[in-house]
Amino acid sequence: MTNPDQQNVETSTVGRVRPAVAALASYRPGKGAKQAEAEHGITNAIKLASNENPYEPVPAVVEALRTAATGVNRYADHRATELRSRIGSWLGVATERITVGCGSVGLLQQLCLAYLDPGDEVVYPWPSFEAYPIMVKLMGAVPVTVDLVDHAFDLDAVAAAVTDKTKIVMLATPNNPTGTALSTEQIAAFLDQIPPEVLVLVDEAYREFVDPTFGDPVADLGDRYPNVVVSRTFSKAYGLAGLRVGYVVADPAVVAELDKVLLAFAVNGMAQAGALAALDALDEIQPKVDLVLAERSRVVAALADAGWPTPDAQANFVYVPLGDRTDDIAVGLEKLGVVIRPFSGVGMRVTIGSPEENDRFLAAFHEVAES
Ligand SMILES: *Cc1c(COP(=O)(O)O)cnc(C)c1O
């Protein structure tokens, strides 16, 4: 799998940029539908490349955003007091254990800012979320990666990679891009092997898509292991990716440090209002999540029938190990107007879209992969 920060390294000629920043690649977001249309001279392309929710926010959320828009001449509540307490009561967790950030990626950055000095080590399985190496290297800290086994985490190997230099372990469950999840029993057994001064980030960006039998890290682990930091987001299941709001559940001492490094007003007033309205509209949002889950089963079954088994898919995407054929298949799909996320030479990640979009993907995949 290519690591984006090993490519496109640009040299700065103005100013004395930090070496850690100079060594990073410029961020390249996933290709959009419009860009694919322009490149291939096609129309009607669809984007199944960024794990977004295919459905627009429910009307009550849109209405709340409209109302909040009239207040943007003012700074919002920096601490997002109402949203924190609402999340706390929703989860049955004390408000001091909750903080909010500019997406869960914002909180990831806060965690790195608050806890990493140059030379500190951060352990995470790889391939995993592509923001991890970027945030770690930005601090001058050192990523220590542990290979996946059968597209899933080998937690004993992760525990073995922890040294006295390790400050943080990052576990995305479900993992992006492979979609496999950890049970809370597995996480607890891992935590029992880890020194309590090492923070363990449990990144649950896709929690709402996970089979409930995997357990709930907040309910099952939070009180027993003060070093666990659970991050979640309104971006995926709640369909608010563009608003940028995520939250963390952690020990109050960790929350206090994260709060010190929150960029002023990073969670803006519309983001706070949209998240609050989403929490009021969970009964309208859940059916959309259920539809994505039903579609995920359908896509997984169709791929398996066609001879392409996938690792256990617990998020709103499927990972298809295509090996050497990945790059050709990705280009073929794109020419047919279906933009997915290829990982060169290993596999592709395909977001579950609307039923029509998934039909488009499956038809295109059959055409390209079986030719
Ligand atoms: C999408 C994703 C995020 C979330 O991003 P936001 O900043 O909350 O939009 C976090 N972690 C993983 C593993 C993801 O795939």
mmCIF file of C-alpha atoms and ligand atoms in Angstrom:
data_model
loop_
_atom_site.group_PDB
_atom_site.id
_atom_site.type_symbol
_atom_site.label_atom_id
_atom_site.label_comp_id
_atom_site.label_asym_id
_atom_site.label_seq_id
_atom_site.Cartn_x
_atom_site.Cartn_y
_atom_site.Cartn_z
ATOM 1 C CA MET A 1 0.000 0.000 0.000
ATOM 2 C CA THR A 2 1.454 3.380 -0.866
ATOM 3 C CA ASN A 3 1.962 5.820 1.893
ATOM 4 C CA PRO A 4 0.909 9.255 0.583
ATOM 5 C CA ASP A 5 3.550 11.121 2.504
ATOM 6 C CA GLN A 6 6.352 9.354 0.669
ATOM 7 C CA GLN A 7 5.320 10.985 -2.584
ATOM 8 C CA ASN A 8 5.204 14.477 -4.000
ATOM 9 C CA VAL A 9 7.641 15.857 -1.490
ATOM 10 C CA GLU A 10 8.015 19.513 -2.309
ATOM 11 C CA THR A 11 10.990 21.626 -1.323
ATOM 12 C CA SER A 12 10.298 25.005 0.105
ATOM 13 C CA THR A 13 12.448 27.853 -1.128
ATOM 14 C CA VAL A 14 10.901 30.667 0.915
ATOM 15 C CA GLY A 15 11.215 30.729 4.681
ATOM 16 C CA ARG A 16 12.816 28.055 6.864
ATOM 17 C CA VAL A 17 10.137 25.412 7.046
ATOM 18 C CA ARG A 18 10.360 22.775 9.782
ATOM 19 C CA PRO A 19 12.049 19.655 8.377
ATOM 20 C CA ALA A 20 9.138 17.539 9.626
ATOM 21 C CA VAL A 21 6.765 19.617 7.498
ATOM 22 C CA ALA A 22 9.074 19.791 4.475
ATOM 23 C CA ALA A 23 9.189 15.995 4.448
ATOM 24 C CA LEU A 24 5.392 15.661 4.302
ATOM 25 C CA ALA A 25 3.566 15.370 1.006
ATOM 26 C CA SER A 26 0.874 17.902 0.205
ATOM 27 C CA TYR A 27 -2.531 16.544 1.177
ATOM 28 C CA ARG A 28 -4.325 14.979 -1.789
ATOM 29 C CA PRO A 29 -8.019 14.435 -1.154
ATOM 30 C CA GLY A 30 -9.768 11.547 -2.927
ATOM 31 C CA LYS A 31 -10.722 12.145 -6.531
ATOM 32 C CA GLY A 32 -14.136 13.725 -6.967
ATOM 33 C CA ALA A 33 -16.798 12.816 -9.521
ATOM 34 C CA LYS A 34 -16.309 16.094 -11.429
ATOM 35 C CA GLN A 35 -12.586 15.488 -11.796
ATOM 36 C CA ALA A 36 -13.172 11.962 -13.146
ATOM 37 C CA GLU A 37 -15.721 13.335 -15.627
ATOM 38 C CA ALA A 38 -13.223 15.888 -16.896
ATOM 39 C CA GLU A 39 -10.371 13.352 -17.129
ATOM 40 C CA HIS A 40 -12.323 10.720 -19.028
ATOM 41 C CA GLY A 41 -14.737 12.918 -20.989
ATOM 42 C CA ILE A 42 -17.754 11.280 -19.360
ATOM 43 C CA THR A 43 -20.855 12.485 -17.515
ATOM 44 C CA ASN A 44 -22.762 11.172 -14.532
ATOM 45 C CA ALA A 45 -19.765 9.914 -12.552
ATOM 46 C CA ILE A 46 -20.347 8.865 -8.942
ATOM 47 C CA LYS A 47 -17.923 9.086 -6.023
ATOM 48 C CA LEU A 48 -17.643 6.069 -3.760
ATOM 49 C CA ALA A 49 -14.187 7.070 -2.585
ATOM 50 C CA SER A 50 -14.465 8.960 0.710
ATOM 51 C CA ASN A 51 -16.841 6.893 2.871
ATOM 52 C CA GLU A 52 -19.387 9.672 2.882
ATOM 53 C CA ASN A 53 -23.058 9.127 3.657
ATOM 54 C CA PRO A 54 -25.010 9.078 0.369
ATOM 55 C CA TYR A 55 -28.020 10.794 1.940
ATOM 56 C CA GLU A 56 -28.359 14.495 2.616
ATOM 57 C CA PRO A 57 -29.038 15.544 6.207
ATOM 58 C CA VAL A 58 -32.624 15.140 7.447
ATOM 59 C CA PRO A 59 -34.820 18.290 7.144
ATOM 60 C CA ALA A 60 -34.621 19.095 10.878
ATOM 61 C CA VAL A 61 -30.819 19.281 10.633
ATOM 62 C CA VAL A 62 -30.948 21.491 7.545
ATOM 63 C CA GLU A 63 -33.435 23.764 9.341
ATOM 64 C CA ALA A 64 -31.157 24.010 12.394
ATOM 65 C CA LEU A 65 -28.250 24.948 10.103
ATOM 66 C CA ARG A 66 -30.334 27.660 8.448
ATOM 67 C CA THR A 67 -31.170 29.131 11.837
ATOM 68 C CA ALA A 68 -27.561 28.900 13.013
ATOM 69 C CA ALA A 69 -26.402 30.604 9.807
ATOM 70 C CA THR A 70 -28.085 33.825 10.893
ATOM 71 C CA GLY A 71 -25.790 33.934 13.932
ATOM 72 C CA VAL A 72 -22.416 33.561 12.257
ATOM 73 C CA ASN A 73 -21.554 37.238 12.744
ATOM 74 C CA ARG A 74 -20.801 36.131 16.340
ATOM 75 C CA TYR A 75 -18.170 33.678 17.566
ATOM 76 C CA ALA A 76 -19.813 30.499 18.795
ATOM 77 C CA ASP A 77 -19.344 28.941 22.239
ATOM 78 C CA HIS A 78 -15.704 27.819 22.054
ATOM 79 C CA ARG A 79 -16.300 24.944 24.485
ATOM 80 C CA ALA A 80 -19.517 23.818 22.799
ATOM 81 C CA THR A 81 -20.927 23.407 26.309
ATOM 82 C CA GLU A 82 -24.409 22.352 25.275
ATOM 83 C CA LEU A 83 -23.162 19.808 22.737
ATOM 84 C CA ARG A 84 -20.735 18.241 25.236
ATOM 85 C CA SER A 85 -23.391 17.859 27.865
ATOM 86 C CA ARG A 86 -25.884 16.522 25.317
ATOM 87 C CA ILE A 87 -23.373 13.877 24.147
ATOM 88 C CA GLY A 88 -22.626 13.017 27.768
ATOM 89 C CA SER A 89 -26.250 12.440 28.673
ATOM 90 C CA TRP A 90 -26.859 10.547 25.431
ATOM 91 C CA LEU A 91 -23.990 8.156 26.203
ATOM 92 C CA GLY A 92 -24.570 8.088 29.958
ATOM 93 C CA VAL A 93 -21.093 9.523 30.574
ATOM 94 C CA ALA A 94 -20.078 12.485 32.786
ATOM 95 C CA THR A 95 -19.654 15.699 30.750
ATOM 96 C CA GLU A 96 -16.036 16.067 31.997
ATOM 97 C CA ARG A 97 -15.255 12.919 30.002
ATOM 98 C CA ILE A 98 -16.427 14.457 26.693
ATOM 99 C CA THR A 99 -14.730 16.891 24.356
ATOM 100 C CA VAL A 100 -15.549 17.933 20.820
ATOM 101 C CA GLY A 101 -13.289 18.862 17.940
ATOM 102 C CA CYS A 102 -13.129 19.865 14.297
ATOM 103 C CA GLY A 103 -13.963 16.377 13.061
ATOM 104 C CA SER A 104 -12.349 13.398 14.736
ATOM 105 C CA VAL A 105 -9.273 14.218 12.652
ATOM 106 C CA GLY A 106 -9.127 17.533 14.513
ATOM 107 C CA LEU A 107 -9.184 15.611 17.788
ATOM 108 C CA LEU A 108 -6.472 13.275 16.498
ATOM 109 C CA GLN A 109 -4.334 16.319 15.822
ATOM 110 C CA GLN A 110 -5.079 17.681 19.323
ATOM 111 C CA LEU A 111 -4.050 14.338 20.823
ATOM 112 C CA CYS A 112 -0.740 14.464 18.942
ATOM 113 C CA LEU A 113 -0.152 18.133 19.843
ATOM 114 C CA ALA A 114 -0.818 17.478 23.510
ATOM 115 C CA TYR A 115 1.165 14.260 23.971
ATOM 116 C CA LEU A 116 3.942 13.929 21.365
ATOM 117 C CA ASP A 117 7.446 15.305 21.531
ATOM 118 C CA PRO A 118 10.030 14.735 18.792
ATOM 119 C CA GLY A 119 11.369 11.180 19.011
ATOM 120 C CA ASP A 120 8.357 9.760 20.840
ATOM 121 C CA GLU A 121 6.946 6.605 19.281
ATOM 122 C CA VAL A 122 3.391 5.961 18.155
ATOM 123 C CA VAL A 123 2.414 2.386 17.364
ATOM 124 C CA TYR A 124 -0.376 1.495 14.955
ATOM 125 C CA PRO A 125 -1.233 -1.383 12.648
ATOM 126 C CA TRP A 126 -0.718 -0.656 8.967
ATOM 127 C CA PRO A 127 -2.460 -0.266 6.526
ATOM 128 C CA SER A 128 -4.760 1.932 8.537
ATOM 129 C CA PHE A 129 -6.071 5.496 8.524
ATOM 130 C CA GLU A 130 -3.839 7.695 6.391
ATOM 131 C CA ALA A 131 -4.064 10.646 8.782
ATOM 132 C CA TYR A 132 -2.044 8.746 11.433
ATOM 133 C CA PRO A 133 1.402 8.965 9.812
ATOM 134 C CA ILE A 134 0.782 12.576 8.845
ATOM 135 C CA MET A 135 -0.158 13.737 12.350
ATOM 136 C CA VAL A 136 2.611 11.720 14.010
ATOM 137 C CA LYS A 137 5.356 12.908 11.656
ATOM 138 C CA LEU A 138 4.142 16.491 11.919
ATOM 139 C CA MET A 139 5.157 16.373 15.576
ATOM 140 C CA GLY A 140 8.568 14.911 14.727
ATOM 141 C CA ALA A 141 7.437 11.718 16.444
ATOM 142 C CA VAL A 142 8.166 8.279 15.040
ATOM 143 C CA PRO A 143 5.517 5.941 13.603
ATOM 144 C CA VAL A 144 6.036 2.274 14.434
ATOM 145 C CA THR A 145 3.803 0.186 12.193
ATOM 146 C CA VAL A 146 2.693 -3.409 12.635
ATOM 147 C CA ASP A 147 1.566 -5.479 9.640
ATOM 148 C CA LEU A 148 -2.016 -6.686 9.389
ATOM 149 C CA VAL A 149 -2.727 -10.419 9.331
ATOM 150 C CA ASP A 150 -5.549 -11.417 6.983
ATOM 151 C CA HIS A 151 -6.541 -7.739 6.700
ATOM 152 C CA ALA A 152 -7.106 -7.511 10.470
ATOM 153 C CA PHE A 153 -5.088 -6.332 13.484
ATOM 154 C CA ASP A 154 -2.613 -8.616 15.211
ATOM 155 C CA LEU A 155 -2.942 -7.096 18.689
ATOM 156 C CA ASP A 156 -0.259 -9.300 20.242
ATOM 157 C CA ALA A 157 2.195 -7.949 17.676
ATOM 158 C CA VAL A 158 0.975 -4.402 18.370
ATOM 159 C CA ALA A 159 1.538 -4.939 22.118
ATOM 160 C CA ALA A 160 5.001 -6.340 21.407
ATOM 161 C CA ALA A 161 5.886 -3.175 19.468
ATOM 162 C CA VAL A 162 5.227 -0.943 22.476
ATOM 163 C CA THR A 163 8.451 0.267 24.124
ATOM 164 C CA ASP A 164 9.247 2.774 26.845
ATOM 165 C CA LYS A 165 9.293 5.422 24.097
ATOM 166 C CA THR A 166 5.698 4.704 23.083
ATOM 167 C CA LYS A 167 3.271 7.483 23.970
ATOM 168 C CA ILE A 168 0.197 6.494 21.960
ATOM 169 C CA VAL A 169 -1.226 3.397 20.241
ATOM 170 C CA MET A 170 -3.762 4.108 17.481
ATOM 171 C CA LEU A 171 -6.404 1.500 16.698
ATOM 172 C CA ALA A 172 -9.039 2.258 14.081
ATOM 173 C CA THR A 173 -11.991 -0.059 14.604
ATOM 174 C CA PRO A 174 -13.395 -0.721 12.085
ATOM 175 C CA ASN A 175 -10.118 -0.248 10.307
ATOM 176 C CA ASN A 176 -9.945 2.050 7.324
ATOM 177 C CA PRO A 177 -9.352 0.726 4.649
ATOM 178 C CA THR A 178 -9.900 -2.969 5.422
ATOM 179 C CA GLY A 179 -13.183 -2.651 7.358
ATOM 180 C CA THR A 180 -12.394 -5.254 10.026
ATOM 181 C CA ALA A 181 -13.360 -4.479 13.640
ATOM 182 C CA LEU A 182 -12.118 -5.345 17.137
ATOM 183 C CA SER A 183 -14.387 -6.605 19.909
ATOM 184 C CA THR A 184 -14.203 -4.913 23.293
ATOM 185 C CA GLU A 185 -12.908 -8.239 24.717
ATOM 186 C CA GLN A 186 -10.003 -8.097 22.259
ATOM 187 C CA ILE A 187 -9.310 -4.470 23.159
ATOM 188 C CA ALA A 188 -9.457 -5.245 26.901
ATOM 189 C CA ALA A 189 -7.033 -8.163 26.503
ATOM 190 C CA PHE A 190 -4.707 -5.807 24.617
ATOM 191 C CA LEU A 191 -5.012 -3.081 27.278
ATOM 192 C CA ASP A 192 -4.012 -5.606 29.927
ATOM 193 C CA GLN A 193 -0.639 -5.910 28.161
ATOM 194 C CA ILE A 194 -0.035 -2.166 27.828
ATOM 195 C CA PRO A 195 1.562 0.100 30.461
ATOM 196 C CA PRO A 196 -1.127 2.454 31.839
ATOM 197 C CA GLU A 197 0.879 5.543 30.876
ATOM 198 C CA VAL A 198 0.507 4.721 27.164
ATOM 199 C CA LEU A 199 -2.648 6.247 25.668
ATOM 200 C CA VAL A 200 -4.672 3.957 23.421
ATOM 201 C CA LEU A 201 -6.776 5.768 20.844
ATOM 202 C CA VAL A 202 -9.790 3.699 19.809
ATOM 203 C CA ASP A 203 -10.881 5.457 16.632
ATOM 204 C CA GLU A 204 -14.516 4.568 16.085
ATOM 205 C CA ALA A 205 -15.360 6.780 13.117
ATOM 206 C CA TYR A 206 -17.599 4.000 11.784
ATOM 207 C CA ARG A 207 -19.033 2.733 15.090
ATOM 208 C CA GLU A 208 -22.689 3.029 14.011
ATOM 209 C CA PHE A 209 -22.129 0.478 11.231
ATOM 210 C CA VAL A 210 -20.581 -2.170 13.488
ATOM 211 C CA ASP A 211 -22.417 -5.319 14.559
ATOM 212 C CA PRO A 212 -23.447 -4.594 18.192
ATOM 213 C CA THR A 213 -21.977 -7.933 19.331
ATOM 214 C CA PHE A 214 -18.513 -6.333 19.044
ATOM 215 C CA GLY A 215 -19.406 -4.299 22.155
ATOM 216 C CA ASP A 216 -19.164 -0.634 23.075
ATOM 217 C CA PRO A 217 -15.701 0.595 24.131
ATOM 218 C CA VAL A 218 -17.167 3.561 26.015
ATOM 219 C CA ALA A 219 -19.545 1.443 28.087
ATOM 220 C CA ASP A 220 -17.297 -1.622 28.374
ATOM 221 C CA LEU A 221 -13.811 -0.123 28.888
ATOM 222 C CA GLY A 222 -13.945 3.552 29.844
ATOM 223 C CA ASP A 223 -14.083 3.190 33.618
ATOM 224 C CA ARG A 224 -11.642 0.296 33.828
ATOM 225 C CA TYR A 225 -8.907 1.756 31.638
ATOM 226 C CA PRO A 226 -8.258 5.502 32.110
ATOM 227 C CA ASN A 227 -5.705 5.402 29.273
ATOM 228 C CA VAL A 228 -8.375 4.667 26.632
ATOM 229 C CA VAL A 229 -9.358 7.565 24.374
ATOM 230 C CA VAL A 230 -12.398 6.813 22.198
ATOM 231 C CA SER A 231 -12.984 9.092 19.208
ATOM 232 C CA ARG A 232 -16.206 9.213 17.200
ATOM 233 C CA THR A 233 -17.658 11.504 14.578
ATOM 234 C CA PHE A 234 -20.800 13.006 13.105
ATOM 235 C CA SER A 235 -19.203 12.746 9.651
ATOM 236 C CA LYS A 236 -20.102 9.246 8.547
ATOM 237 C CA ALA A 237 -23.310 7.697 9.958
ATOM 238 C CA TYR A 238 -24.865 11.087 10.731
ATOM 239 C CA GLY A 239 -24.024 12.444 7.296
ATOM 240 C CA LEU A 240 -22.361 15.665 8.483
ATOM 241 C CA ALA A 241 -18.876 15.230 6.977
ATOM 242 C CA GLY A 242 -18.840 18.772 5.624
ATOM 243 C CA LEU A 243 -19.667 20.354 8.988
ATOM 244 C CA ARG A 244 -16.566 19.006 10.775
ATOM 245 C CA VAL A 245 -17.599 17.820 14.202
ATOM 246 C CA GLY A 246 -16.354 14.843 16.139
ATOM 247 C CA TYR A 247 -16.050 13.953 19.809
ATOM 248 C CA VAL A 248 -13.817 12.118 22.229
ATOM 249 C CA VAL A 249 -14.719 10.181 25.363
ATOM 250 C CA ALA A 250 -11.733 9.952 27.709
ATOM 251 C CA ASP A 251 -10.512 10.432 31.254
ATOM 252 C CA PRO A 252 -11.201 14.031 32.435
ATOM 253 C CA ALA A 253 -7.432 14.598 32.738
ATOM 254 C CA VAL A 254 -6.966 13.749 29.048
ATOM 255 C CA VAL A 255 -9.966 15.879 28.074
ATOM 256 C CA ALA A 256 -8.431 18.829 29.942
ATOM 257 C CA GLU A 257 -5.163 18.527 27.973
ATOM 258 C CA LEU A 258 -6.971 18.130 24.637
ATOM 259 C CA ASP A 259 -9.020 21.233 25.402
ATOM 260 C CA LYS A 260 -5.868 23.305 25.881
ATOM 261 C CA VAL A 261 -4.849 22.731 22.267
ATOM 262 C CA LEU A 262 -8.253 23.149 20.604
ATOM 263 C CA LEU A 263 -7.927 25.841 17.962
ATOM 264 C CA ALA A 264 -10.138 28.775 18.969
ATOM 265 C CA PHE A 265 -13.719 28.279 17.767
ATOM 266 C CA ALA A 266 -12.725 25.256 15.662
ATOM 267 C CA VAL A 267 -16.141 23.708 16.206
ATOM 268 C CA ASN A 268 -18.198 26.495 14.706
ATOM 269 C CA GLY A 269 -21.758 27.437 15.553
ATOM 270 C CA MET A 270 -23.320 25.687 12.578
ATOM 271 C CA ALA A 271 -21.389 22.505 13.372
ATOM 272 C CA GLN A 272 -22.637 22.609 16.983
ATOM 273 C CA ALA A 273 -26.233 23.285 15.910
ATOM 274 C CA GLY A 274 -26.126 20.557 13.252
ATOM 275 C CA ALA A 275 -24.769 17.969 15.665
ATOM 276 C CA LEU A 276 -27.375 18.859 18.311
ATOM 277 C CA ALA A 277 -30.164 18.620 15.725
ATOM 278 C CA ALA A 278 -28.820 15.243 14.554
ATOM 279 C CA LEU A 279 -28.985 13.952 18.136
ATOM 280 C CA ASP A 280 -32.624 15.085 18.253
ATOM 281 C CA ALA A 281 -33.330 13.244 14.981
ATOM 282 C CA LEU A 282 -31.733 9.864 15.641
ATOM 283 C CA ASP A 283 -34.986 8.042 14.844
ATOM 284 C CA GLU A 284 -34.948 9.585 11.363
ATOM 285 C CA ILE A 285 -31.243 8.949 10.823
ATOM 286 C CA GLN A 286 -31.189 5.306 11.954
ATOM 287 C CA PRO A 287 -33.269 4.032 8.971
ATOM 288 C CA LYS A 288 -30.629 5.494 6.635
ATOM 289 C CA VAL A 289 -27.892 3.690 8.537
ATOM 290 C CA ASP A 290 -29.973 0.497 8.299
ATOM 291 C CA LEU A 291 -30.282 0.981 4.555
ATOM 292 C CA VAL A 292 -26.505 1.326 4.223
ATOM 293 C CA LEU A 293 -26.104 -1.883 6.263
ATOM 294 C CA ALA A 294 -28.566 -3.778 4.045
ATOM 295 C CA GLU A 295 -26.776 -2.495 0.973
ATOM 296 C CA ARG A 296 -23.420 -3.502 2.433
ATOM 297 C CA SER A 297 -24.678 -7.084 2.800
ATOM 298 C CA ARG A 298 -25.949 -7.028 -0.751
ATOM 299 C CA VAL A 299 -22.651 -5.705 -2.171
ATOM 300 C CA VAL A 300 -20.570 -8.156 -0.114
ATOM 301 C CA ALA A 301 -22.736 -11.082 -1.308
ATOM 302 C CA ALA A 302 -22.584 -9.975 -4.939
ATOM 303 C CA LEU A 303 -18.783 -9.692 -4.801
ATOM 304 C CA ALA A 304 -18.456 -13.101 -3.136
ATOM 305 C CA ASP A 305 -20.751 -14.655 -5.778
ATOM 306 C CA ALA A 306 -18.508 -13.208 -8.463
ATOM 307 C CA GLY A 307 -15.451 -14.819 -6.843
ATOM 308 C CA TRP A 308 -14.170 -11.785 -4.924
ATOM 309 C CA PRO A 309 -14.476 -12.495 -1.198
ATOM 310 C CA THR A 310 -13.959 -9.495 1.077
ATOM 311 C CA PRO A 311 -12.640 -9.218 4.641
ATOM 312 C CA ASP A 312 -15.386 -8.884 7.280
ATOM 313 C CA ALA A 313 -16.970 -5.521 6.419
ATOM 314 C CA GLN A 314 -18.023 -3.626 9.563
ATOM 315 C CA ALA A 315 -18.041 -0.050 8.232
ATOM 316 C CA ASN A 316 -19.853 1.779 5.412
ATOM 317 C CA PHE A 317 -17.412 0.477 2.823
ATOM 318 C CA VAL A 318 -16.045 -2.783 1.507
ATOM 319 C CA TYR A 319 -12.416 -3.621 0.888
ATOM 320 C CA VAL A 320 -11.673 -5.828 -2.083
ATOM 321 C CA PRO A 321 -8.167 -7.338 -2.210
ATOM 322 C CA LEU A 322 -7.406 -7.144 -5.937
ATOM 323 C CA GLY A 323 -3.623 -7.450 -5.769
ATOM 324 C CA ASP A 324 -1.880 -6.740 -9.075
ATOM 325 C CA ARG A 325 -5.159 -5.980 -10.782
ATOM 326 C CA THR A 326 -6.009 -3.050 -8.491
ATOM 327 C CA ASP A 327 -4.694 -0.230 -10.650
ATOM 328 C CA ASP A 328 -6.205 -1.480 -13.924
ATOM 329 C CA ILE A 329 -9.553 -2.185 -12.322
ATOM 330 C CA ALA A 330 -9.608 1.252 -10.676
ATOM 331 C CA VAL A 331 -8.972 2.969 -14.010
ATOM 332 C CA GLY A 332 -11.574 0.781 -15.720
ATOM 333 C CA LEU A 333 -14.176 1.639 -13.102
ATOM 334 C CA GLU A 334 -13.372 5.319 -13.379
ATOM 335 C CA LYS A 335 -13.829 5.278 -17.139
ATOM 336 C CA LEU A 336 -17.297 3.878 -16.466
ATOM 337 C CA GLY A 337 -17.933 6.755 -14.060
ATOM 338 C CA VAL A 338 -17.400 4.953 -10.756
ATOM 339 C CA VAL A 339 -14.712 6.561 -8.598
ATOM 340 C CA ILE A 340 -13.439 4.271 -5.834
ATOM 341 C CA ARG A 341 -10.338 4.436 -3.644
ATOM 342 C CA PRO A 342 -7.500 2.268 -4.969
ATOM 343 C CA PHE A 343 -4.479 1.255 -2.885
ATOM 344 C CA SER A 344 -1.952 0.587 -5.583
ATOM 345 C CA GLY A 345 -1.092 -3.080 -6.033
ATOM 346 C CA VAL A 346 -3.134 -4.332 -3.077
ATOM 347 C CA GLY A 347 -6.828 -3.562 -3.184
ATOM 348 C CA MET A 348 -9.651 -1.078 -3.400
ATOM 349 C CA ARG A 349 -11.992 0.480 -0.877
ATOM 350 C CA VAL A 350 -15.525 1.090 -2.123
ATOM 351 C CA THR A 351 -17.967 3.212 -0.131
ATOM 352 C CA ILE A 352 -21.511 1.890 0.169
ATOM 353 C CA GLY A 353 -23.706 4.444 -1.595
ATOM 354 C CA SER A 354 -27.388 4.585 -2.447
ATOM 355 C CA PRO A 355 -28.906 1.395 -3.962
ATOM 356 C CA GLU A 356 -28.620 2.942 -7.448
ATOM 357 C CA GLU A 357 -24.977 3.867 -6.902
ATOM 358 C CA ASN A 358 -24.176 0.365 -5.644
ATOM 359 C CA ASP A 359 -25.871 -1.099 -8.729
ATOM 360 C CA ARG A 360 -23.678 1.153 -10.871
ATOM 361 C CA PHE A 361 -20.588 -0.039 -9.028
ATOM 362 C CA LEU A 362 -21.492 -3.739 -9.248
ATOM 363 C CA ALA A 363 -22.336 -3.551 -12.963
ATOM 364 C CA ALA A 364 -19.123 -1.661 -13.716
ATOM 365 C CA PHE A 365 -17.045 -4.020 -11.585
ATOM 366 C CA HIS A 366 -18.425 -7.098 -13.373
ATOM 367 C CA GLU A 367 -17.650 -5.483 -16.715
ATOM 368 C CA VAL A 368 -14.114 -4.465 -15.779
ATOM 369 C CA ALA A 369 -13.015 -7.342 -13.537
ATOM 370 C CA GLU A 370 -14.357 -10.159 -15.686
ATOM 371 C CA SER A 371 -12.963 -8.855 -18.960
HETATM 372 C C1 LIG B 1 -13.365 9.148 8.133
HETATM 373 C C2 LIG B 1 -12.480 8.795 9.288
HETATM 374 C C3 LIG B 1 -12.326 9.656 10.369
HETATM 375 C C4 LIG B 1 -13.132 10.874 10.509
HETATM 376 O O1 LIG B 1 -13.048 11.946 10.136
HETATM 377 P P1 LIG B 1 -13.721 13.305 10.578
HETATM 378 O O2 LIG B 1 -12.561 14.182 10.793
HETATM 379 O O3 LIG B 1 -14.507 13.069 11.832
HETATM 380 O O4 LIG B 1 -14.558 13.672 9.415
HETATM 381 C C5 LIG B 1 -11.585 9.277 11.471
HETATM 382 N N1 LIG B 1 -10.988 8.089 11.487
HETATM 383 C C6 LIG B 1 -11.085 7.232 10.475
HETATM 384 C C7 LIG B 1 -10.424 5.916 10.581
HETATM 385 C C8 LIG B 1 -11.811 7.568 9.336
HETATM 386 O O5 LIG B 1 -11.870 6.725 8.303
#
